[in-house]
PDB file of N, CA and C in Angstrom:
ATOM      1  N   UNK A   1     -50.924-134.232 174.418  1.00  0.00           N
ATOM      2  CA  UNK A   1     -50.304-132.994 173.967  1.00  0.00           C
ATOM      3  C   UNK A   1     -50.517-132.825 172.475  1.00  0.00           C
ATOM      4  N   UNK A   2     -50.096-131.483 171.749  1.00  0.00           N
ATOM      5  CA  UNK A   2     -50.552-131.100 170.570  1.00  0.00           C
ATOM      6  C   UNK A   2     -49.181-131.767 169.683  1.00  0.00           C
ATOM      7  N   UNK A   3     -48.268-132.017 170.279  1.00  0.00           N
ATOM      8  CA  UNK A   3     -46.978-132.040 169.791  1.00  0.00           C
ATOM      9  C   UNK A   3     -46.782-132.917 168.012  1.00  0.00           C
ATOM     10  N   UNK A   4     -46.163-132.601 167.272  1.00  0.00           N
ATOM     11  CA  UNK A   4     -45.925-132.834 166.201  1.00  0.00           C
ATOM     12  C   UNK A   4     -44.345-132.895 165.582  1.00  0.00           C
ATOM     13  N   UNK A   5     -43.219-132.624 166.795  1.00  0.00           N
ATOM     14  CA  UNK A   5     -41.978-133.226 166.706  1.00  0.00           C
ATOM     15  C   UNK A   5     -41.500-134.448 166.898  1.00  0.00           C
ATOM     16  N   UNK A   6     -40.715-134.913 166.704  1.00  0.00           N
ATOM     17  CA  UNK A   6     -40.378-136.251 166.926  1.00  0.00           C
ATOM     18  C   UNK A   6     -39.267-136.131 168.269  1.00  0.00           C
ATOM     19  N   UNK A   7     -39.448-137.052 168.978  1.00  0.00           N
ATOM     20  CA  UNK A   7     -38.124-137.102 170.107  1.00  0.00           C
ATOM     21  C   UNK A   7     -37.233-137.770 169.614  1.00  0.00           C
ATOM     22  N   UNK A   8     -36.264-138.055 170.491  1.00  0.00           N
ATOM     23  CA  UNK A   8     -34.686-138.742 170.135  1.00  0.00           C
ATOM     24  C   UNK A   8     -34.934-139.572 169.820  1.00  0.00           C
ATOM     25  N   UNK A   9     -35.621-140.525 170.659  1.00  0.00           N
ATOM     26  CA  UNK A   9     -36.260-141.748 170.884  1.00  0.00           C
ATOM     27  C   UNK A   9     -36.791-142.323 169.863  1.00  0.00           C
ATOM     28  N   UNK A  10     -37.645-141.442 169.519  1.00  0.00           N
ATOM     29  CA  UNK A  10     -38.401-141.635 167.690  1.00  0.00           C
ATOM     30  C   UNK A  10     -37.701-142.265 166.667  1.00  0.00           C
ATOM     31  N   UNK A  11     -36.821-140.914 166.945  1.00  0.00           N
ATOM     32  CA  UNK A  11     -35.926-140.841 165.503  1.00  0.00           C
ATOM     33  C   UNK A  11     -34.987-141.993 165.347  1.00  0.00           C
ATOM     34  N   UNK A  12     -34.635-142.474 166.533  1.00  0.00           N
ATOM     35  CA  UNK A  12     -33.591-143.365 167.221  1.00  0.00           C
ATOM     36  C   UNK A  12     -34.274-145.167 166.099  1.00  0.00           C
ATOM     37  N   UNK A  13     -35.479-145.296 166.599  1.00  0.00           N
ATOM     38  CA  UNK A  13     -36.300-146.391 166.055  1.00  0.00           C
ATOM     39  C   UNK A  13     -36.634-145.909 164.511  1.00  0.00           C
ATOM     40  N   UNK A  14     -36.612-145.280 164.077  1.00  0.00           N
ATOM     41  CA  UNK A  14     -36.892-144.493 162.882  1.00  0.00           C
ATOM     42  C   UNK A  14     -36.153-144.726 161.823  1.00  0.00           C
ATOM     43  N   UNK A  15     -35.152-144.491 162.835  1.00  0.00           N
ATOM     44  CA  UNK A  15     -33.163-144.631 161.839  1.00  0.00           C
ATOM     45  C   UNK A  15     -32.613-146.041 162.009  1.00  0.00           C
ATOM     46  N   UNK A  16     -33.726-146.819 162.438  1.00  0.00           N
ATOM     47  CA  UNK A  16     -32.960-148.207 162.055  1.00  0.00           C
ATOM     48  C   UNK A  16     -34.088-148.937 160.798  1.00  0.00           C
ATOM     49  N   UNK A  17     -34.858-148.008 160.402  1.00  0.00           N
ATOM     50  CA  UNK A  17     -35.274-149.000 159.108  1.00  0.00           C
ATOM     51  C   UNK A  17     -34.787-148.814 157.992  1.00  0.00           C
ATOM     52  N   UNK A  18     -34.489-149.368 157.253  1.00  0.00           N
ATOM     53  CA  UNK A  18     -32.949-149.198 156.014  1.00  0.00           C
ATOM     54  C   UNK A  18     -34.107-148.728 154.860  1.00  0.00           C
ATOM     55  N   UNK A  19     -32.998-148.253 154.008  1.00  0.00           N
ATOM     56  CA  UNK A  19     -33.578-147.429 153.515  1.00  0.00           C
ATOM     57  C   UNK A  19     -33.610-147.648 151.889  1.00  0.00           C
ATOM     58  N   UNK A  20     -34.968-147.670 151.011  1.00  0.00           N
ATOM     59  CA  UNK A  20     -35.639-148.740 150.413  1.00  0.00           C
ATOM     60  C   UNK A  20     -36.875-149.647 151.156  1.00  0.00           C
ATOM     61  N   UNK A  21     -36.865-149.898 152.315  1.00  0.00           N
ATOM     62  CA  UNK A  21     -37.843-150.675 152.896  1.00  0.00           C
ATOM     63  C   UNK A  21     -38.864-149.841 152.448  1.00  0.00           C
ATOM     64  N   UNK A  22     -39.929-150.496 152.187  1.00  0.00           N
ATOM     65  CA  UNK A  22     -41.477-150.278 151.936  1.00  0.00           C
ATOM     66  C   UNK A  22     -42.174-150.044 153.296  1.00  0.00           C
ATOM     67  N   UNK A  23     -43.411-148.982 153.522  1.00  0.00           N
ATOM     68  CA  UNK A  23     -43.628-149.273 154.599  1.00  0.00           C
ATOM     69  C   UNK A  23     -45.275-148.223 154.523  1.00  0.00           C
ATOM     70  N   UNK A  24     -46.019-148.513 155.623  1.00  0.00           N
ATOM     71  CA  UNK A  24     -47.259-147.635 155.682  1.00  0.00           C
ATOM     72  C   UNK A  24     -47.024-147.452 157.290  1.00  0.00           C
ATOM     73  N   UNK A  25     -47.777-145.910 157.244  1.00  0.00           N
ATOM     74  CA  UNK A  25     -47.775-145.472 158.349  1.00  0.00           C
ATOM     75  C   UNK A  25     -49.407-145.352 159.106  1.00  0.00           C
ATOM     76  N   UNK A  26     -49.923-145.738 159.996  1.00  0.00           N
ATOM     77  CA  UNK A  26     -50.909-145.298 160.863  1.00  0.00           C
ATOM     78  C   UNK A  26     -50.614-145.108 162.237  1.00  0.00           C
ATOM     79  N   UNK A  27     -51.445-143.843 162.029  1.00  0.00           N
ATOM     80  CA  UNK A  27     -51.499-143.022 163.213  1.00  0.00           C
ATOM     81  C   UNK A  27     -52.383-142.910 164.453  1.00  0.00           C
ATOM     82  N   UNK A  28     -52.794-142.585 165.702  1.00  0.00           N
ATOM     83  CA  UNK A  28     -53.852-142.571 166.030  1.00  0.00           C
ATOM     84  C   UNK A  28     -53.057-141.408 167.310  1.00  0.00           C
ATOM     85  N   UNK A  29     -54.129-140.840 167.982  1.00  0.00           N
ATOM     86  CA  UNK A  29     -54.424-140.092 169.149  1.00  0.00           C
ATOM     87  C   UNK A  29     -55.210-140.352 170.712  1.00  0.00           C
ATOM     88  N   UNK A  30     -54.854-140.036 171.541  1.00  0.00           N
ATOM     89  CA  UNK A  30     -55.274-140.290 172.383  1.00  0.00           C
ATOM     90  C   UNK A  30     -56.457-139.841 172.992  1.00  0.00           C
ATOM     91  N   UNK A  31     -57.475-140.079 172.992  1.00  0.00           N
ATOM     92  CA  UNK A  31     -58.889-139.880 173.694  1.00  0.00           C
ATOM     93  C   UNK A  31     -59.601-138.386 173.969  1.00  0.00           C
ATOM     94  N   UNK A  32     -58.449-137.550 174.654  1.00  0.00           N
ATOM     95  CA  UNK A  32     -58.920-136.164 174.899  1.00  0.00           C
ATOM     96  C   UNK A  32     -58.896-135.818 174.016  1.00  0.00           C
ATOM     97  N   UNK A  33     -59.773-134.375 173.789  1.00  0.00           N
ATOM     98  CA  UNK A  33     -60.763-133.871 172.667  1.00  0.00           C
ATOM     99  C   UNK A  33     -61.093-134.301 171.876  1.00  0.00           C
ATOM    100  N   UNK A  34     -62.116-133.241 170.665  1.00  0.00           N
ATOM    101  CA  UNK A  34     -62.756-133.705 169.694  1.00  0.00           C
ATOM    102  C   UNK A  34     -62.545-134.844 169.146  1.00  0.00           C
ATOM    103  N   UNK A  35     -63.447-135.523 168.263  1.00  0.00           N
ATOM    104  CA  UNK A  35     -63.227-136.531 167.428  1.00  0.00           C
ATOM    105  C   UNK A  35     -62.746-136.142 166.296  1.00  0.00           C
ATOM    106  N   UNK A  36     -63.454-134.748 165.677  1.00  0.00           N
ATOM    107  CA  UNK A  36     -62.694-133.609 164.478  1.00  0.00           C
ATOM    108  C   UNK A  36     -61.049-133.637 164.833  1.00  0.00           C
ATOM    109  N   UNK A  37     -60.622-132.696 166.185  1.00  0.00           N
ATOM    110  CA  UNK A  37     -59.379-132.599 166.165  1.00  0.00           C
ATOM    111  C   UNK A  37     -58.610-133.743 166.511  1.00  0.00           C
ATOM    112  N   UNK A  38     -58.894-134.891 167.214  1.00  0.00           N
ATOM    113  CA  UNK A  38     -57.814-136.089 167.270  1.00  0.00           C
ATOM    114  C   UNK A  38     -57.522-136.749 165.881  1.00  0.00           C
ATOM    115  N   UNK A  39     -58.200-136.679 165.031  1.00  0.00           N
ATOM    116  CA  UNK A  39     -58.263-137.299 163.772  1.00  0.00           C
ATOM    117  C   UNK A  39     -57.408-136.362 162.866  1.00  0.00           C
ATOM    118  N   UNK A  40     -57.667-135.203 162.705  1.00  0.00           N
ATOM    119  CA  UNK A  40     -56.579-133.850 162.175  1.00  0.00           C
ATOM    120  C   UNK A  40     -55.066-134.310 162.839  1.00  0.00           C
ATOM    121  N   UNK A  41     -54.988-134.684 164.176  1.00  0.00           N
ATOM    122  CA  UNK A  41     -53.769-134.490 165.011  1.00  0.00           C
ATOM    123  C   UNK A  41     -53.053-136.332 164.416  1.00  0.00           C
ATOM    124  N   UNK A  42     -53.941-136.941 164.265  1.00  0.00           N
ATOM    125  CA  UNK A  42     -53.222-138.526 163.670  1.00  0.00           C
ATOM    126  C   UNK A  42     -52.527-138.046 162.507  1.00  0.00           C
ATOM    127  N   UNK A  43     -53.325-137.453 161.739  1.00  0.00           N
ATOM    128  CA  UNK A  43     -53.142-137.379 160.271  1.00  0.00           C
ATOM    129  C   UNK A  43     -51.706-136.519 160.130  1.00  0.00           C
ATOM    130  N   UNK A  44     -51.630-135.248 160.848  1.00  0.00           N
ATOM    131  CA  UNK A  44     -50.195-134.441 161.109  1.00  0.00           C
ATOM    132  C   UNK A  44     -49.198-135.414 161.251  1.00  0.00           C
ATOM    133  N   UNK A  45     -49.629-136.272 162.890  1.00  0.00           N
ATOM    134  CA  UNK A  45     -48.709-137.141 163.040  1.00  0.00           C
ATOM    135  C   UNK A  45     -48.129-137.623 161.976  1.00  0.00           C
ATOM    136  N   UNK A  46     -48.825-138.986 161.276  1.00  0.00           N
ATOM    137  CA  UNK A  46     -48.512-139.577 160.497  1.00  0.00           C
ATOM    138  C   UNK A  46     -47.582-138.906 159.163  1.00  0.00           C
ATOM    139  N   UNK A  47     -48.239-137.920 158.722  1.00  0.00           N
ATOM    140  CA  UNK A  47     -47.466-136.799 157.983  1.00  0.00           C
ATOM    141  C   UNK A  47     -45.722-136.447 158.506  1.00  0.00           C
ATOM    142  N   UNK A  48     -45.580-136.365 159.929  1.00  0.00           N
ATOM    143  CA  UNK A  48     -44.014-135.524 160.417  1.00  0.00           C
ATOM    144  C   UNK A  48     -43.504-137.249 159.987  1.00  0.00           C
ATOM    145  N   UNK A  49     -44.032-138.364 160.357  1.00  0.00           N
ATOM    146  CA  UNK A  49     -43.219-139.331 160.512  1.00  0.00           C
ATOM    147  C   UNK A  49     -43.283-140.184 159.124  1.00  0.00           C
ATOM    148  N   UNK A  50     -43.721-139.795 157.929  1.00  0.00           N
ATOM    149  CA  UNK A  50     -43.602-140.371 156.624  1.00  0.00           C
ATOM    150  C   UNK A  50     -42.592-139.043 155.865  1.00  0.00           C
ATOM    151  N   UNK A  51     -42.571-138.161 156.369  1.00  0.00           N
ATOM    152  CA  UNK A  51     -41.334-137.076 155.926  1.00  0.00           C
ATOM    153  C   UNK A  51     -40.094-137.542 156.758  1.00  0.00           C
ATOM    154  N   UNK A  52     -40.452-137.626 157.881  1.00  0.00           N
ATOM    155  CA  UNK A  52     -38.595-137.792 158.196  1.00  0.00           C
ATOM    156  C   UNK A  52     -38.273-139.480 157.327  1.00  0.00           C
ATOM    157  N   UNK A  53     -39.468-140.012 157.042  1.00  0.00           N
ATOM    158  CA  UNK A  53     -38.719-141.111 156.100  1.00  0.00           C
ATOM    159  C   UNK A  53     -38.379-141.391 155.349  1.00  0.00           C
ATOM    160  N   UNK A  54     -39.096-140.810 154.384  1.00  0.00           N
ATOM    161  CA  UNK A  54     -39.236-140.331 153.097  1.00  0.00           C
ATOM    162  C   UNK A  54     -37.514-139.629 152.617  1.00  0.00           C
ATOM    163  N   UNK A  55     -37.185-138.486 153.671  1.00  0.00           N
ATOM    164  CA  UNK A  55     -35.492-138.138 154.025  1.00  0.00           C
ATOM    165  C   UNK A  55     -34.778-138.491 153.927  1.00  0.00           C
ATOM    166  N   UNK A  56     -35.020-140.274 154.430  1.00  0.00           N
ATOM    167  CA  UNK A  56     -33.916-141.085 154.579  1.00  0.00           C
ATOM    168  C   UNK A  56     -34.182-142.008 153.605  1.00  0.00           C
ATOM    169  N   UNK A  57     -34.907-141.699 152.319  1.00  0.00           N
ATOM    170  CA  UNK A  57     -34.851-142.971 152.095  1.00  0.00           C
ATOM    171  C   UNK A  57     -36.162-144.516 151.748  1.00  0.00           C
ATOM    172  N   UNK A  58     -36.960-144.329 152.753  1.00  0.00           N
ATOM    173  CA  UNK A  58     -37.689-144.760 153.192  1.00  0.00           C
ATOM    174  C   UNK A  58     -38.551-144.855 152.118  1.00  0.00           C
ATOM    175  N   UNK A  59     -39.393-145.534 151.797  1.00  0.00           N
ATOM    176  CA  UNK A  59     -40.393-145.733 150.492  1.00  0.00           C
ATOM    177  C   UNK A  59     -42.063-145.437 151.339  1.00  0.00           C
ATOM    178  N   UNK A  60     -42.787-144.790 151.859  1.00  0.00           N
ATOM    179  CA  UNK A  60     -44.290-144.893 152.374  1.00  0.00           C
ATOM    180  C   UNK A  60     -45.121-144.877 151.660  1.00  0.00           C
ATOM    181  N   UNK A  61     -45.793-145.877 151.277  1.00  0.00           N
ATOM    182  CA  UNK A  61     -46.854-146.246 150.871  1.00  0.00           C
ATOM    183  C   UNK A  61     -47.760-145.187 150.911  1.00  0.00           C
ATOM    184  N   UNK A  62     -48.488-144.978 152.119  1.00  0.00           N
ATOM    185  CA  UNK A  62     -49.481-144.600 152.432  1.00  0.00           C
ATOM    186  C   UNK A  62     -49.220-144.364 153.924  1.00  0.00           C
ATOM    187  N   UNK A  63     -49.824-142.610 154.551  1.00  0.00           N
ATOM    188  CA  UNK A  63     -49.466-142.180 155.947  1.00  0.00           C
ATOM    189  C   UNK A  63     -51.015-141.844 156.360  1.00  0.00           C
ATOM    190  N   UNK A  64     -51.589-143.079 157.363  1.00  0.00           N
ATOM    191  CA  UNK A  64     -53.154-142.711 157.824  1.00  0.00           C
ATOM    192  C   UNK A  64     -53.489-142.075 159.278  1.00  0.00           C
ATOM    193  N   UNK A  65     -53.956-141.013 159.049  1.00  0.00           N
ATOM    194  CA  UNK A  65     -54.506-140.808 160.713  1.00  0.00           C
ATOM    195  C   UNK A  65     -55.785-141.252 160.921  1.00  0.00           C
ATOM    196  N   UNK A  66     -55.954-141.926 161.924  1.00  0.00           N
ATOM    197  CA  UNK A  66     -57.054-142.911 162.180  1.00  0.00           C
ATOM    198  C   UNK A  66     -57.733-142.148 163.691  1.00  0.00           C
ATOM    199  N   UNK A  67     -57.132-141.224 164.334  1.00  0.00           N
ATOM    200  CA  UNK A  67     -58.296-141.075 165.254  1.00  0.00           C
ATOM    201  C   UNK A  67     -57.583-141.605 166.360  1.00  0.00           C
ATOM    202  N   UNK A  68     -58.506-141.739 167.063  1.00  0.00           N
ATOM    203  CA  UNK A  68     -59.378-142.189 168.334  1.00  0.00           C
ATOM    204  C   UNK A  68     -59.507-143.795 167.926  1.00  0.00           C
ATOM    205  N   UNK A  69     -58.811-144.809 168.353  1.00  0.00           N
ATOM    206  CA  UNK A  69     -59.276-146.160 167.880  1.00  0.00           C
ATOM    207  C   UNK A  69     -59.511-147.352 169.381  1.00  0.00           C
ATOM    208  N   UNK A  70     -60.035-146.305 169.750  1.00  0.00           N
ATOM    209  CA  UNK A  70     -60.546-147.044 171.305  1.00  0.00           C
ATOM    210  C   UNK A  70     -60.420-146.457 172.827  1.00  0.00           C
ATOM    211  N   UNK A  71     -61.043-146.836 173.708  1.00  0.00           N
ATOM    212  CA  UNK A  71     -60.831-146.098 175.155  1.00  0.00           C
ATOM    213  C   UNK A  71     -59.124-145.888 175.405  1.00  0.00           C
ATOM    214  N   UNK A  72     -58.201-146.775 174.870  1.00  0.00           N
ATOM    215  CA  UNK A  72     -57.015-146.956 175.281  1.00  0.00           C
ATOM    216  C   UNK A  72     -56.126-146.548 174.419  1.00  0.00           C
ATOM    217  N   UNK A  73     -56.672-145.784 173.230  1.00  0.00           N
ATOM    218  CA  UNK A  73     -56.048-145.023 172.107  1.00  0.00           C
ATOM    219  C   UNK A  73     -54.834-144.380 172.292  1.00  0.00           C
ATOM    220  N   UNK A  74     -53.680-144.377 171.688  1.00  0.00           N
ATOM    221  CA  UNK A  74     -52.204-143.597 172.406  1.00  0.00           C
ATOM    222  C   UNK A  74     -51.727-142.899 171.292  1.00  0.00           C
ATOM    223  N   UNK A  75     -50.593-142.026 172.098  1.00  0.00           N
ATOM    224  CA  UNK A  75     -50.513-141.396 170.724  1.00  0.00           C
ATOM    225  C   UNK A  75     -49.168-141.611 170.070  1.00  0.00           C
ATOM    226  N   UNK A  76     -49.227-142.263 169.352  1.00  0.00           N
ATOM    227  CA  UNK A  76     -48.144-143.227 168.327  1.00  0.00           C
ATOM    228  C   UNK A  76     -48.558-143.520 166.890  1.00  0.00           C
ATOM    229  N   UNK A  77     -47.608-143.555 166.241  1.00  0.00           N
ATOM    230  CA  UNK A  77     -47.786-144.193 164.632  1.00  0.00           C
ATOM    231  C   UNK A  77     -46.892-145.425 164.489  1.00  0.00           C
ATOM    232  N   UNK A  78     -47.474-146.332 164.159  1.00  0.00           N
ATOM    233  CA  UNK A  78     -47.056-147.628 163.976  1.00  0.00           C
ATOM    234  C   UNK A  78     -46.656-148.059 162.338  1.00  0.00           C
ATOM    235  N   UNK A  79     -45.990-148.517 162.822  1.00  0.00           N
ATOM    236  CA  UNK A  79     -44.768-148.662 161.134  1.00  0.00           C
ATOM    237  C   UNK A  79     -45.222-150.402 160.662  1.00  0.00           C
ATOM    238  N   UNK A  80     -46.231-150.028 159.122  1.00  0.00           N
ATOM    239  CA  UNK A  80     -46.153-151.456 159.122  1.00  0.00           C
ATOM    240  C   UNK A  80     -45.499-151.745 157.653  1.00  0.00           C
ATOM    241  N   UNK A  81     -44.278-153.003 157.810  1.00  0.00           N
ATOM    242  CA  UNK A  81     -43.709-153.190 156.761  1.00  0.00           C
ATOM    243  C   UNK A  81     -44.027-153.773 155.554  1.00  0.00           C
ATOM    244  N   UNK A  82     -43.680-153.598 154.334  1.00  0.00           N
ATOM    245  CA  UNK A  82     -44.507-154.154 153.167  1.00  0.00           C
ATOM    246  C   UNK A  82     -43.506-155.051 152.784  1.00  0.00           C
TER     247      UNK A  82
END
């Protein structure tokens, strides 16, 4: 999907990293379409989910959309702590 909101669920895991923690965000997309637009659609990602952190608090380093990073590519941003 094109989606660029966060669910409950998200926000839920989101709102338990305290706030001050250091952190980088990468993004990736899942397989269907372009290689142009999955890479645009990481990068959004990564973008909604270094703002709602940024909100709280949150220190981000750096927010990467990476694409397409394999046949089994999903669409998630992974929180890595500094």
């Amino acid at each position: 999907t094109r989606k660029l909101s966060l669910t409950d669920a998200a926000r839920s895991v989101l709102d338990g990293i305290a706030s001050g923690t250091t952190v980088t965000i990468d993004a990736t997309a899942s397989p269907e379409g372009t290689e142009a637009f999955n890479l645009e659609l990481s990068k959004n990602r990564a973008n909604v989910v270094a703002e709602y952190l940024k909100g709280r608090g949150v220190n981000v380093e750096s927010a990467n959309g990476l694409g397409v990073t394999g046949d089994d590519s999903q669409r998630v941003a992974r929180i890595l702590f500094k």
